[in-house]
Coordinates of C-alpha atoms and ligand atoms in Angstrom, one line a residue:
X711 CA -3.7 -17.3 22.9
X712 CA -5.9 -15.4 25.4
X713 CA -5.6 -11.7 25.5
X714 CA -7.7 -9.4 27.6
X715 CA -10.1 -7.4 25.6
X716 CA -9.1 -4.1 24.0
X717 CA -10.5 -1.6 21.6
X718 CA -9.0 -3.3 18.5
X719 CA -10.6 -6.6 19.4
X720 CA -13.9 -4.8 19.9
X721 CA -13.7 -3.3 16.4
X722 CA -12.8 -6.7 14.9
X723 CA -15.7 -8.4 16.7
X724 CA -18.1 -5.8 15.4
X725 CA -16.8 -6.3 11.9
X726 CA -17.4 -10.0 12.3
X727 CA -20.8 -9.7 13.9
X728 CA -22.0 -7.2 11.3
X729 CA -20.6 -9.6 8.5
X730 CA -18.4 -6.8 7.2
X731 CA -15.8 -9.5 7.3
X732 CA -16.1 -13.3 7.6
X733 CA -12.5 -13.8 8.4
X734 CA -9.5 -11.9 9.8
X735 CA -6.1 -11.4 8.2
X736 CA -3.4 -9.4 9.9
X737 CA 0.2 -8.9 9.1
X738 CA 3.5 -8.0 10.9
X739 CA 5.3 -5.8 8.5
X740 CA 8.9 -5.0 9.6
X741 CA 11.3 -3.2 7.4
X742 CA 14.4 -5.3 7.2
X743 CA 16.7 -2.4 8.1
X744 CA 17.7 -3.6 11.6
X745 CA 17.0 -6.2 14.2
X746 CA 13.7 -6.4 16.0
X747 CA 13.3 -4.8 19.4
X748 CA 10.8 -5.3 22.2
X749 CA 8.6 -2.6 20.6
X750 CA 8.2 -4.9 17.7
X751 CA 7.3 -7.7 20.0
X752 CA 4.3 -5.6 21.0
X753 CA 3.2 -5.4 17.4
X754 CA 3.8 -9.2 16.9
X755 CA 1.8 -10.1 20.0
X756 CA -1.1 -7.9 18.9
X757 CA -1.2 -8.9 15.3
X758 CA -0.7 -12.7 15.8
X759 CA -2.8 -12.7 19.0
X760 CA -5.8 -10.9 17.6
X761 CA -5.8 -13.0 14.4
X762 CA -5.6 -16.1 16.5
X763 CA -8.5 -15.1 18.7
X764 CA -10.7 -15.0 15.5
X765 CA -9.2 -18.1 13.9
X766 CA -7.6 -15.8 11.4
X767 CA -4.2 -15.6 9.7
X768 CA -1.1 -13.5 10.1
X769 CA 1.5 -12.9 7.4
X770 CA 5.1 -12.0 8.1
X771 CA 5.7 -9.4 5.4
X772 CA 9.0 -7.7 4.9
X773 CA 8.3 -4.1 4.0
X774 CA 11.4 -3.9 1.8
X775 CA 10.8 -0.9 -0.4
X776 CA 14.0 1.1 0.6
X777 CA 17.0 -0.9 -0.7
X778 CA 19.6 1.5 0.7
X779 CA 19.0 0.4 4.3
X780 CA 17.9 -3.2 3.9
X781 CA 19.8 -6.4 4.1
X782 CA 19.4 -10.1 4.0
X783 CA 21.0 -10.4 7.5
X784 CA 18.1 -8.4 8.9
X785 CA 15.6 -10.6 7.0
X786 CA 17.1 -13.7 8.6
X787 CA 17.3 -12.3 12.1
X788 CA 13.7 -11.1 11.9
X789 CA 12.4 -14.6 10.9
X790 CA 14.4 -16.2 13.7
X791 CA 13.1 -13.7 16.3
X792 CA 9.4 -14.0 15.3
X793 CA 9.7 -17.8 15.6
X794 CA 11.6 -17.7 18.8
X795 CA 8.9 -15.5 20.3
X796 CA 6.6 -18.4 19.6
X797 CA 4.7 -17.3 16.5
X798 CA 4.1 -19.0 13.2
X799 CA 3.2 -16.9 10.2
X800 CA 0.8 -18.1 7.7
X801 CA 2.6 -16.7 4.7
X802 CA 6.0 -15.2 4.3
X803 CA 5.7 -12.2 2.0
X804 CA 8.0 -9.5 0.6
X805 CA 6.7 -6.1 -0.5
X806 CA 9.3 -6.2 -3.2
X807 CA 7.4 -9.1 -4.9
X808 CA 4.6 -6.6 -5.6
X809 CA 6.7 -4.0 -7.4
X810 CA 5.1 -4.9 -10.8
X811 CA 1.6 -4.6 -9.3
X812 CA 2.5 -1.3 -7.6
X813 CA 3.9 0.1 -10.8
X814 CA 0.7 -0.8 -12.6
X815 CA -1.4 1.0 -10.0
X816 CA 0.8 4.1 -10.2
X817 CA 0.2 4.1 -14.0
X818 CA -3.5 3.8 -13.3
X819 CA -3.3 6.9 -11.1
X820 CA -1.6 8.8 -13.9
X821 CA -4.3 7.7 -16.3
X822 CA -6.9 8.9 -13.9
X823 CA -5.2 12.3 -13.7
X824 CA -4.3 11.5 -10.0
X825 CA -0.6 11.4 -10.3
X826 CA 2.2 13.5 -12.0
X827 CA 5.9 13.5 -12.4
X828 CA 7.6 16.3 -10.7
X829 CA 11.1 17.8 -11.2
X830 CA 11.2 19.7 -7.9
X831 CA 14.1 18.7 -5.6
X832 CA 13.3 17.2 -2.3
X833 CA 14.0 20.5 -0.6
X834 CA 11.7 22.4 -2.9
X835 CA 9.0 19.9 -2.4
X836 CA 9.3 20.4 1.3
X837 CA 9.2 24.2 0.9
X838 CA 6.2 24.1 -1.4
X839 CA 4.3 21.8 1.0
X840 CA 3.6 24.7 3.4
X841 CA 2.9 24.3 7.1
X842 CA 0.0 23.5 9.4
X843 CA -0.9 27.2 9.3
X844 CA 0.0 28.0 5.7
X845 CA -1.4 26.3 2.6
X846 CA 1.0 24.6 0.2
X847 CA 2.0 25.9 -3.3
X848 CA 1.4 23.9 -6.4
X849 CA 4.4 22.7 -8.3
X850 CA 4.9 24.2 -11.8
X851 CA 4.9 20.6 -13.1
X852 CA 1.5 19.7 -11.6
X853 CA -0.4 20.4 -14.8
X854 CA 1.6 18.1 -17.0
X855 CA -0.6 16.1 -19.3
X856 CA -1.4 12.4 -18.8
X857 CA 0.6 11.5 -21.9
X858 CA 3.6 13.5 -20.7
X859 CA 3.4 11.9 -17.2
X860 CA 3.1 8.4 -18.6
X861 CA 6.1 9.0 -20.8
X862 CA 8.2 10.5 -18.0
X863 CA 7.2 7.8 -15.5
X864 CA 8.2 5.2 -18.1
X865 CA 11.6 6.9 -18.5
X866 CA 12.0 7.0 -14.7
X867 CA 11.5 3.3 -14.7
X868 CA 13.9 2.8 -17.6
X869 CA 16.7 4.5 -15.8
X870 CA 16.9 7.7 -17.8
X871 CA 17.0 10.0 -14.8
X872 CA 19.4 10.5 -12.0
X873 CA 18.6 9.8 -8.4
X874 CA 16.6 12.7 -7.0
X875 CA 15.9 14.4 -10.3
X876 CA 12.3 13.2 -10.7
X877 CA 9.5 11.8 -8.5
X878 CA 6.0 10.7 -9.0
X879 CA 3.5 12.5 -6.8
X880 CA -0.2 12.0 -6.1
X881 CA -2.4 14.9 -7.2
X882 CA -4.6 15.4 -4.2
X883 CA -4.8 18.8 -2.6
X884 CA -2.0 21.3 -1.8
X885 CA -4.3 23.2 0.6
X886 CA -5.5 20.2 2.6
X887 CA -5.2 20.7 6.4
X888 CA -3.6 17.3 6.4
X889 CA 0.0 17.8 5.2
X890 CA 0.1 14.1 4.1
X891 CA -2.5 14.8 1.5
X892 CA -0.5 17.7 -0.1
X893 CA 0.6 15.7 -3.2
X894 CA 2.7 13.1 -1.4
X895 CA 5.5 11.5 -3.3
X896 CA 4.7 8.0 -4.5
X897 CA 7.9 7.0 -6.3
X898 CA 11.5 8.1 -6.2
X899 CA 14.5 7.3 -8.4
X900 CA 17.2 5.3 -6.7
X901 CA 19.8 3.4 -8.7
X902 CA 20.4 0.9 -5.9
X903 CA 20.5 -2.8 -6.0
X904 CA 17.8 -4.5 -3.9
X905 CA 18.4 -7.5 -1.7
X906 CA 15.5 -9.3 -3.4
X907 CA 15.0 -7.8 -6.8
X908 CA 18.6 -7.0 -7.6
X909 CA 18.9 -4.4 -10.4
X910 CA 15.5 -4.9 -11.8
X911 CA 14.3 -1.6 -10.5
X912 CA 15.7 1.9 -10.2
X913 CA 12.5 3.5 -9.0
X914 CA 11.1 2.5 -5.6
X915 CA 7.6 3.2 -4.1
X916 CA 7.3 5.3 -0.9
X917 CA 5.9 3.8 2.3
X918 CA 2.6 5.7 2.1
X919 CA 1.9 4.3 -1.4
X920 CA 3.4 0.9 -0.9
X921 CA 2.0 -0.1 2.4
X922 CA -1.8 0.2 1.7
X923 CA -1.2 -1.7 -1.6
X924 CA 0.7 -4.5 0.2
X925 CA -2.1 -4.8 2.7
X926 CA -4.8 -4.8 0.0
X927 CA -2.9 -7.3 -2.2
X928 CA -2.7 -9.8 0.7
X929 CA -6.3 -9.4 1.7
X930 CA -5.4 -8.0 5.0
X931 CA -8.6 -7.1 6.8
X932 CA -7.2 -5.1 9.7
X933 CA -3.9 -3.2 9.3
X934 CA -2.6 -2.5 12.7
X935 CA 0.1 0.1 13.1
X936 CA 1.3 2.6 15.6
X937 CA -0.2 6.0 16.3
X938 CA 2.3 8.0 14.3
X939 CA 0.5 6.8 11.2
X940 CA -2.9 8.2 12.4
X941 CA -2.5 11.3 10.2
X942 CA -1.6 9.0 7.3
X943 CA -4.8 7.1 7.4
X944 CA -6.7 9.4 4.9
X945 CA -3.8 8.9 2.5
X946 CA -3.9 5.1 3.1
X947 CA -7.6 5.1 2.3
X948 CA -7.1 7.3 -0.7
X949 CA -4.5 4.9 -2.2
X950 CA -6.6 1.8 -1.7
X951 CA -9.7 3.6 -3.2
X952 CA -8.1 5.4 -6.1
X953 CA -5.9 2.4 -7.0
X954 CA -9.1 0.4 -7.2
X955 CA -8.0 -2.4 -5.0
X956 CA -10.5 -5.2 -4.5
X957 CA -9.7 -5.6 -0.8
X958 CA -10.1 -2.6 1.5
X959 CA -8.1 -3.1 4.6
X960 CA -8.9 -1.0 7.6
X961 CA -6.0 0.8 9.3
X962 CA -6.2 0.9 13.1
X963 CA -3.6 2.6 15.2
X964 CA -2.3 1.7 18.7
X965 CA 0.2 3.3 21.0
X966 CA 3.9 2.5 20.8
X967 CA 5.6 0.7 23.6
X968 CA 8.5 2.7 25.2
X969 CA 10.6 1.5 28.1
X970 CA 12.7 3.5 30.5
X971 CA 16.5 3.7 30.3
X972 CA 17.0 2.4 26.8
X973 CA 16.6 3.5 23.2
X974 CA 14.1 1.8 21.0
X975 CA 14.5 2.7 17.4
X976 CA 16.4 0.7 14.8
X977 CA 18.1 3.9 13.7
X978 CA 19.6 4.5 17.2
X979 CA 20.3 0.9 17.8
X980 CA 22.2 0.7 14.6
X981 CA 24.3 3.7 15.7
X982 CA 25.2 1.9 18.9
X983 CA 26.2 -1.2 16.9
X984 CA 28.1 0.6 14.1
X985 CA 29.9 2.8 16.7
X986 CA 30.9 -0.3 18.6
X987 CA 29.4 0.9 21.8
X988 CA 28.0 -2.7 22.1
X989 CA 28.9 -6.2 21.1
X990 CA 26.6 -6.4 18.0
X991 CA 22.9 -6.3 17.6
X992 CA 22.5 -9.1 20.1
X993 CA 24.4 -7.4 22.9
X994 CA 22.7 -8.3 26.1
X995 CA 22.2 -4.7 27.1
X996 CA 20.1 -3.9 24.0
X997 CA 16.3 -4.1 23.9
X998 CA 16.6 -6.1 20.7
X999 CA 14.9 -9.5 20.8
X1000 CA 18.2 -11.2 20.0
X1001 CA 19.9 -9.2 22.8
X1002 CA 17.3 -10.0 25.3
X1003 CA 17.5 -13.7 24.3
X1004 CA 21.2 -13.6 24.8
X1005 CA 20.8 -11.8 28.1
X1006 CA 18.5 -14.7 29.1
X1007 CA 15.0 -13.2 28.9
X1008 CA 12.5 -15.9 27.9
X1009 CA 10.0 -15.6 25.1
X1010 CA 7.3 -16.3 27.6
X1011 CA 8.4 -13.5 29.9
X1012 CA 8.5 -11.1 26.9
X1013 CA 5.0 -12.1 25.7
X1014 CA 3.5 -11.8 29.2
X1015 CA 5.1 -8.4 29.7
X1016 CA 3.9 -7.1 26.4
X1017 CA 0.4 -8.3 27.1
X1018 CA 0.4 -6.7 30.5
X1019 CA 1.2 -3.3 28.8
X1020 CA -2.1 -3.6 27.1
X1021 CA -3.4 -2.2 23.8
X1022 CA -4.5 1.4 23.8
X1023 CA -4.2 4.6 21.8
X1024 CA -1.8 6.1 24.2
X1025 CA 1.9 5.4 24.2
X1026 CA 3.2 5.6 27.7
X1027 CA 6.6 4.7 28.9
X1028 CA 6.8 1.5 30.8
X1029 CA 9.3 1.0 33.7
X1030 CA 11.9 -1.6 32.7
X1031 CA 11.4 -3.0 36.2
X1032 CA 8.2 -4.5 35.0
X1033 CA 10.0 -6.5 32.4
X1034 CA 12.3 -7.8 35.1
X1035 CA 9.3 -8.8 37.2
X1036 CA 8.0 -11.0 34.3
X1037 CA 11.3 -12.8 33.8
X1038 CA 11.6 -13.5 37.5
X1039 CA 8.0 -14.9 37.5
X1040 CA 8.8 -17.1 34.5
X1041 CA 12.1 -18.5 35.9
X1042 CA 11.1 -18.9 39.5
X1043 CA 10.0 -22.5 39.1
X1044 CA 12.1 -23.3 36.1
X1045 CA 15.6 -22.2 36.9
X1046 CA 17.8 -24.5 39.0
X1047 CA 19.3 -22.8 42.1
X1048 CA 23.1 -23.0 42.5
X1049 CA 25.9 -21.2 44.2
X1050 CA 28.5 -19.0 42.5
X1051 CA 31.1 -16.8 44.1
X1052 CA 31.7 -13.7 42.0
X1053 CA 34.6 -12.1 44.1
X1054 CA 36.2 -15.0 45.9
X1055 CA 37.8 -14.8 49.3
X1056 CA 39.4 -18.0 50.7
X1057 CA 38.0 -19.4 53.9
X1058 CA 39.9 -22.2 55.7
X1059 CA 38.1 -24.3 58.2
X1060 CA 40.9 -25.1 60.6
X1061 CA 39.1 -27.9 62.5
X1062 CA 38.0 -29.7 59.4
X1063 CA 40.1 -32.8 58.6
X1064 CA 42.6 -32.2 55.8
X1065 CA 41.9 -34.3 52.7
X1066 CA 38.3 -35.1 53.6
X1067 CA 35.5 -34.3 51.2
X1068 CA 31.8 -34.5 52.0
X1069 CA 29.1 -34.5 49.3
X1070 CA 26.2 -32.5 50.7
X1071 CA 22.6 -32.8 49.4
X1072 CA 20.9 -29.7 48.2
X1073 CA 17.6 -29.0 46.6
X1074 CA 17.8 -28.0 43.0
X1075 CA 14.8 -25.6 43.5
X1076 CA 13.1 -25.3 46.8
X1077 CA 10.1 -23.7 45.1
X1078 CA 9.8 -26.6 42.8
X1079 CA 10.7 -29.9 44.6
X1080 CA 10.1 -31.9 41.4
X1081 CA 13.5 -30.7 40.2
X1082 CA 15.2 -33.0 42.7
X1083 CA 18.4 -32.8 44.5
X1084 CA 22.1 -32.0 43.7
X1085 CA 25.4 -32.9 45.3
X1086 CA 27.8 -30.2 46.4
X1087 CA 31.3 -31.0 47.7
X1088 CA 32.5 -29.5 50.9
X1089 CA 36.0 -29.6 52.4
X1090 CA 38.5 -27.7 54.4
X1091 CA 39.0 -24.8 52.0
X1092 CA 36.1 -22.9 50.4
X1093 CA 35.6 -19.6 48.7
X1094 CA 33.1 -17.1 50.0
X1095 CA 32.1 -13.7 48.6
X1096 CA 34.5 -10.9 49.6
X1097 CA 31.6 -8.7 50.6
X1098 CA 30.4 -11.4 53.0
X1099 CA 33.3 -10.6 55.4
X1100 CA 34.1 -7.3 57.1
X1101 CA 36.9 -6.9 59.7
X1102 CA 35.1 -3.9 61.2
X1103 CA 31.4 -4.4 60.5
X1104 CA 28.8 -1.6 60.8
X1105 CA 25.7 -2.2 62.9
X1106 CA 23.3 -4.8 61.5
X1107 CA 26.0 -6.6 59.5
X1108 CA 25.1 -10.2 60.1
X1109 CA 27.7 -11.8 57.8
X1110 CA 31.2 -12.9 58.8
X1111 CA 33.4 -10.8 61.0
X1112 CA 35.9 -11.7 63.7
X1113 CA 34.2 -13.7 66.4
X1114 CA 30.8 -14.0 64.5
X1115 CA 29.1 -17.2 63.4
X1116 CA 27.1 -17.6 60.2
X1117 CA 25.5 -20.4 58.3
X1118 CA 27.1 -21.7 55.2
X1119 CA 24.2 -22.5 52.9
X1120 CA 23.5 -26.2 52.7
X1121 CA 26.5 -26.9 55.0
X1122 CA 27.5 -25.9 58.6
X1123 CA 27.8 -23.0 60.9
X1124 CA 31.3 -21.5 60.8
X1125 CA 32.8 -19.0 63.2
X1126 CA 35.5 -16.5 62.2
X1127 CA 38.5 -17.0 64.4
X1128 CA 41.3 -15.3 62.6
X1129 CA 42.1 -13.1 59.6
X1130 CA 45.2 -13.5 57.4
X1131 CA 46.6 -10.4 55.6
X1132 CA 49.3 -9.8 53.1
X1133 CA 52.1 -7.3 53.5
X1134 CA 49.8 -4.4 52.4
X1135 CA 47.2 -5.2 54.9
X1136 CA 44.7 -6.8 52.5
X1137 CA 42.7 -9.7 53.8
X1138 CA 43.8 -12.8 51.9
X1139 CA 42.2 -15.6 54.0
X1140 CA 39.7 -16.1 56.8
X1141 CA 40.3 -18.8 59.3
X1142 CA 37.2 -20.3 60.8
X1143 CA 36.1 -23.3 62.9
X1144 CA 33.0 -25.3 62.1
X1145 CA 30.6 -27.1 64.4
X1146 CA 29.7 -30.6 63.1
X1147 CA 26.5 -30.5 65.1
X1148 CA 25.0 -27.8 62.9
X1149 CA 24.9 -29.7 59.6
X1150 CA 22.1 -28.4 57.4
X1151 CA 19.2 -30.8 57.4
X1152 CA 20.2 -32.4 60.7
X1153 CA 17.5 -30.5 62.6
X1154 CA 20.0 -28.7 64.8
X1155 CA 18.2 -26.1 67.0
X1156 CA 20.8 -25.5 69.7
X1157 CA 21.5 -21.9 68.7
X1158 CA 20.6 -19.5 65.9
X1159 CA 22.7 -17.3 63.5
X1160 CA 21.4 -14.3 61.7
X1161 CA 23.4 -14.6 58.5
X1162 CA 23.5 -17.3 55.8
X1163 CA 26.1 -16.9 53.1
X1164 CA 26.9 -18.9 50.0
X1165 CA 30.2 -20.5 49.1
X1166 CA 31.9 -23.0 46.7
X1167 CA 34.5 -25.7 47.6
X1168 CA 37.9 -24.4 46.6
X1169 CA 39.4 -27.6 45.3
X1170 CA 36.3 -28.6 43.2
X1171 CA 35.0 -25.2 42.0
X1172 CA 35.0 -24.4 38.3
X1173 CA 36.1 -21.0 37.0
X1174 CA 33.5 -18.9 35.4
X1175 CA 33.0 -15.4 34.2
X1176 CA 30.0 -13.3 35.3
X1177 CA 28.8 -10.4 33.4
X1178 CA 26.7 -7.8 35.3
X1179 CA 24.7 -5.3 33.4
X1180 CA 23.3 -1.8 34.1
X1181 CA 21.2 0.2 31.8
X1182 CA 23.0 1.3 28.7
X1183 CA 21.3 4.7 28.7
X1184 CA 20.3 6.6 31.8
X1185 CA 17.2 8.7 31.2
X1186 CA 17.8 11.1 34.1
X1187 CA 21.1 12.1 32.6
X1188 CA 19.6 12.4 29.1
X1189 CA 17.0 14.9 30.4
X1190 CA 19.6 17.1 31.9
X1191 CA 21.4 18.0 28.7
X1192 CA 19.3 18.0 25.7
X1193 CA 22.0 19.5 23.5
X1194 CA 23.9 16.2 23.5
X1195 CA 22.9 13.1 21.6
X1196 CA 22.0 9.9 23.2
X1197 CA 25.4 8.6 22.3
X1198 CA 26.9 11.0 24.8
X1199 CA 24.9 9.3 27.5
X1200 CA 26.0 5.7 27.0
X1201 CA 26.6 4.4 30.5
X1202 CA 30.3 3.6 30.8
X1203 CA 29.5 1.2 33.6
X1204 CA 26.9 -0.8 31.8
X1205 CA 29.0 -3.9 31.7
X1206 CA 31.1 -5.4 34.5
X1207 CA 33.0 -8.6 33.8
X1208 CA 34.0 -10.6 36.9
X1209 CA 35.9 -13.9 37.2
X1210 CA 34.7 -16.2 39.9
X1211 CA 33.8 -19.8 40.7
X1212 CA 30.8 -22.1 40.4
X1213 CA 29.7 -25.5 41.7
X1214 CA 31.4 -28.4 39.9
X1215 CA 28.1 -30.0 38.9
X1216 CA 27.8 -27.2 36.3
X1217 CA 30.6 -28.7 34.3
X1218 CA 28.4 -29.6 31.3
X1219 CA 26.2 -26.5 31.3
X1220 CA 25.2 -25.4 27.8
X1221 CA 24.6 -22.1 26.1
X1222 CA 21.3 -20.4 27.0
X1223 CA 20.7 -22.5 30.1
X1224 CA 19.3 -20.4 32.9
X1225 CA 20.1 -20.6 36.6
X1226 CA 19.5 -18.7 39.8
X1227 CA 22.8 -18.1 41.6
X1228 CA 21.9 -17.9 45.3
X1229 CA 21.6 -14.2 46.3
X1230 CA 23.0 -12.9 43.0
X1231 CA 20.0 -13.4 40.7
X1232 CA 19.1 -15.1 37.5
X1233 CA 21.8 -15.8 34.9
X1234 CA 22.0 -17.1 31.4
X1235 CA 24.9 -19.0 29.8
X1236 CA 26.1 -16.6 27.1
X1237 CA 26.1 -18.4 23.7
X1238 CA 28.8 -16.2 22.2
X1239 CA 31.6 -16.0 24.7
X1240 CA 31.3 -19.2 26.7
X1241 CA 34.0 -21.8 26.2
X1242 CA 34.2 -25.4 27.3
X1243 CA 35.2 -25.3 30.9
X1244 CA 34.8 -21.6 31.1
X1245 CA 31.2 -20.5 30.9
X1246 CA 30.2 -16.9 30.8
X1247 CA 27.1 -16.0 32.7
X1248 CA 25.0 -13.0 31.8
X1249 CA 23.0 -11.7 34.7
X1250 CA 19.4 -11.4 33.5
X1251 CA 18.0 -9.8 36.7
X1252 CA 19.0 -9.6 40.3
X1253 CA 16.6 -11.1 42.9
X1254 CA 15.5 -7.9 44.5
X1255 CA 12.4 -6.3 43.1
X1256 CA 10.7 -3.2 44.2
X1257 CA 8.3 -3.6 41.4
X1258 CA 4.7 -4.6 42.2
X1259 CA 1.9 -5.2 39.7
Ligands
ATP352 P1 11.9 1.7 14.3 O1 11.7 3.2 14.5 O2 12.4 1.1 15.5 O3 12.7 1.4 13.1 P2 9.6 1.1 12.8 O4 8.2 1.3 13.2 O5 10.2 2.0 11.8 O6 10.4 1.1 14.2 P3 9.1 -1.3 11.4 O7 10.0 -2.3 10.9 O8 8.4 -0.4 10.4 O9 9.8 -0.4 12.4 O10 8.0 -1.9 12.3 C1 7.2 -3.0 12.1 C2 6.0 -2.9 12.9 O11 6.3 -2.8 14.3 C3 5.2 -1.7 12.5 O12 3.8 -2.0 12.4 C4 5.4 -0.8 13.7 O13 4.3 0.1 13.9 C5 5.6 -1.7 14.9 N1 6.4 -1.1 15.9 C6 7.7 -0.6 15.8 N2 8.1 -0.1 17.0 C7 7.1 -0.3 17.9 C8 6.9 0.0 19.3 N3 7.9 0.6 20.0 N4 5.7 -0.4 19.8 C9 4.8 -1.0 19.1 N5 4.9 -1.3 17.8 C10 6.0 -1.0 17.2
MG353 MG1 8.7 1.6 9.6
MG354 MG1 12.0 2.9 11.5

């Protein structure tokens, strides 16, 4: 895969040129505590893409060192999402498979006088740590002997202590200007079953200890992570060095991807799912990979979008309109065009013979003639969009109104002659006449109309549900009241469900097929709620775009 150059590629190239490395191994290391989101896609594209550029390898490694939050469901979904995005990992690894090795390395640190068992509570440890302007205070247990520490750590492992009562800490420097080096916790007690190791362990390694060891064990050459770990790099290097690992991976940080009008952290996404604000992790409004897939975004569009956002140290916020741009670009030549009426209004063509049906020819995709033609029925009664008729139109309204003529896409000109209303004055039917001379494709040039509207034949149309989405979270409102949580800003209008009609040639449409409904935008057949004979279409994006690259 070609990616434009960036600072990480430059570093790797130098490492190869200088023979510091003769191969490249990267890894994508998700914690299986939720579903992947588009931010993870950035990490995936970078890790797999860079390794690929240097004929290297990329492992998918589950960073599963925190059993409280992890689950097999997440492991399965992450594998599915990485594959769907179009990447093949070289090896599938689990950090939990290294628990024995990590334990040994922790014992080594104790033997070297570089780790000790502490009895302080989590709160006390925080208090003792000090601040950026104040040095930390040493724990009274810091001077325990090696023998004492080895014995206590063994007892921790054997389940002799309660959760939270003891931790293993690195003995580095309580006055370091880098808070991460003030005797960070390496192991904690947690009597929790693990999705992979079951009840084999009741102590679990902390991220800052486990992650560098995982990388070193796998021979990772370049450990790419996001910039919030920049301050952890000295600790990363300390762990690799003091644990005497053969391989010395190099940590390099890049900026996180953020997108407007959404939330992008598994913790927040989980709150939305658990609070039933959304229809599961794959809700089409979520920025999860599975949600975006269900919405109808393509893997290609996601990859291209992520590449366009580039690789840099900074973590700017990207306009979600840019993502829309890439899916339109991808679907433009691939998605068949069709007509669907979302809010139907009946239109009767009074001079069209009763009982007659014409099968009109229409291009499947005028931008891609190779997609061929389709047949659309046309007869005396059709549905048009409610908003395509106004009894008293404003200026510059070129659609239907009494006395006005418009083109029916792929069919004829029709002229509005009469309006039928119910007892309450609501318009229930429009009566028109058509001009047989104006048939689409006939080369008619006698007169012009300004409006073209879409329609479906009333007696052949199939029912369908359309789901229109708006952002789940509105940034502008969030900014106004910082005292509220993001859950108070869930957009109540983020989903609209509408029952309408589609062309009959869509009878056998399948889940995940993508279409462009004329004037309405690109839609995807929802895999969860569609039923035979009653598809549900998720709008991916509308057609309009103000976004320019
Ligand atoms: P979250 O806060 O959403 O849980 P995380 O960083 O804790 O994110 P991990 O499962 O640890 O999630 O992430 C796996 C990899 O994906 C990490 O290397 C992480 O840096 C990267 N990653 C996560 N979010 C983003 C993002 N928004 N942009 C770029 N990379 C990201
Ligand atoms: Mg993480
Ligand atoms: Mg996280």
